Amino acid sequence: DQIALTLNAVVPGLDEDKFQMLAEAAKQGCPLSKALASVSSITLTATLQDTA
């Protein structure tokens, strides 16, 4: 079993490192991720899009 999550976001004032940290923390702490803990692989592709 595998789940692939894709996140695309525009967040003014947030740098890439902080965005990636927050996205990964959300994935780890998400109640849905915890409920699906038996899934062998949950991947996250998080992209911070430029606001310009």
PDB file of C-alpha atoms in Angstrom:
ATOM      1  CA  ASP A   1       0.000   0.000   0.000  1.00  0.00           C
ATOM      2  CA  GLN A   2       1.163   3.502  -0.785  1.00  0.00           C
ATOM      3  CA  ILE A   3      -0.238   7.004  -0.443  1.00  0.00           C
ATOM      4  CA  ALA A   4       1.296   9.980  -2.261  1.00  0.00           C
ATOM      5  CA  LEU A   5       0.407  13.418  -0.931  1.00  0.00           C
ATOM      6  CA  THR A   6       0.976  16.540  -3.021  1.00  0.00           C
ATOM      7  CA  LEU A   7       0.913  20.017  -1.494  1.00  0.00           C
ATOM      8  CA  ASN A   8       1.215  23.196  -3.563  1.00  0.00           C
ATOM      9  CA  ALA A   9       1.006  26.432  -1.611  1.00  0.00           C
ATOM     10  CA  VAL A  10       1.517  30.168  -1.855  1.00  0.00           C
ATOM     11  CA  VAL A  11       2.481  31.509   1.567  1.00  0.00           C
ATOM     12  CA  PRO A  12       3.780  35.087   1.534  1.00  0.00           C
ATOM     13  CA  GLY A  13       6.678  35.683   3.922  1.00  0.00           C
ATOM     14  CA  LEU A  14       7.529  31.999   4.455  1.00  0.00           C
ATOM     15  CA  ASP A  15      10.873  30.622   3.300  1.00  0.00           C
ATOM     16  CA  GLU A  16      11.358  27.185   1.722  1.00  0.00           C
ATOM     17  CA  ASP A  17      13.051  25.570   4.744  1.00  0.00           C
ATOM     18  CA  LYS A  18      10.312  26.640   7.164  1.00  0.00           C
ATOM     19  CA  PHE A  19       7.630  25.582   4.669  1.00  0.00           C
ATOM     20  CA  GLN A  20       9.132  22.096   4.316  1.00  0.00           C
ATOM     21  CA  MET A  21       9.436  21.771   8.103  1.00  0.00           C
ATOM     22  CA  LEU A  22       5.802  22.762   8.625  1.00  0.00           C
ATOM     23  CA  ALA A  23       4.560  20.489   5.833  1.00  0.00           C
ATOM     24  CA  GLU A  24       6.407  17.479   7.266  1.00  0.00           C
ATOM     25  CA  ALA A  25       5.182  18.269  10.797  1.00  0.00           C
ATOM     26  CA  ALA A  26       1.613  18.464   9.496  1.00  0.00           C
ATOM     27  CA  LYS A  27       2.026  15.095   7.771  1.00  0.00           C
ATOM     28  CA  GLN A  28       3.390  13.464  10.925  1.00  0.00           C
ATOM     29  CA  GLY A  29       0.799  15.014  13.255  1.00  0.00           C
ATOM     30  CA  CYS A  30      -2.243  14.674  11.020  1.00  0.00           C
ATOM     31  CA  PRO A  31      -5.008  12.502  12.520  1.00  0.00           C
ATOM     32  CA  LEU A  32      -5.584  10.943   9.095  1.00  0.00           C
ATOM     33  CA  SER A  33      -1.907   9.979   8.781  1.00  0.00           C
ATOM     34  CA  LYS A  34      -2.076   8.410  12.229  1.00  0.00           C
ATOM     35  CA  ALA A  35      -5.221   6.493  11.276  1.00  0.00           C
ATOM     36  CA  LEU A  36      -3.463   5.213   8.156  1.00  0.00           C
ATOM     37  CA  ALA A  37      -0.310   4.157  10.035  1.00  0.00           C
ATOM     38  CA  SER A  38      -0.639   0.636   8.641  1.00  0.00           C
ATOM     39  CA  VAL A  39       0.045   1.944   5.118  1.00  0.00           C
ATOM     40  CA  SER A  40       3.624   0.986   4.283  1.00  0.00           C
ATOM     41  CA  SER A  41       4.529   4.233   2.515  1.00  0.00           C
ATOM     42  CA  ILE A  42       3.113   7.734   2.792  1.00  0.00           C
ATOM     43  CA  THR A  43       5.137  10.236   0.762  1.00  0.00           C
ATOM     44  CA  LEU A  44       4.805  14.004   0.684  1.00  0.00           C
ATOM     45  CA  THR A  45       5.802  16.309  -2.151  1.00  0.00           C
ATOM     46  CA  ALA A  46       5.491  19.884  -0.882  1.00  0.00           C
ATOM     47  CA  THR A  47       6.054  22.804  -3.253  1.00  0.00           C
ATOM     48  CA  LEU A  48       6.143  26.416  -2.120  1.00  0.00           C
ATOM     49  CA  GLN A  49       5.145  28.498  -5.116  1.00  0.00           C
ATOM     50  CA  ASP A  50       6.527  31.967  -5.740  1.00  0.00           C
ATOM     51  CA  THR A  51       4.165  34.840  -4.972  1.00  0.00           C
ATOM     52  CA  ALA A  52       5.623  37.047  -7.726  1.00  0.00           C
TER      53      ALA A  52
END
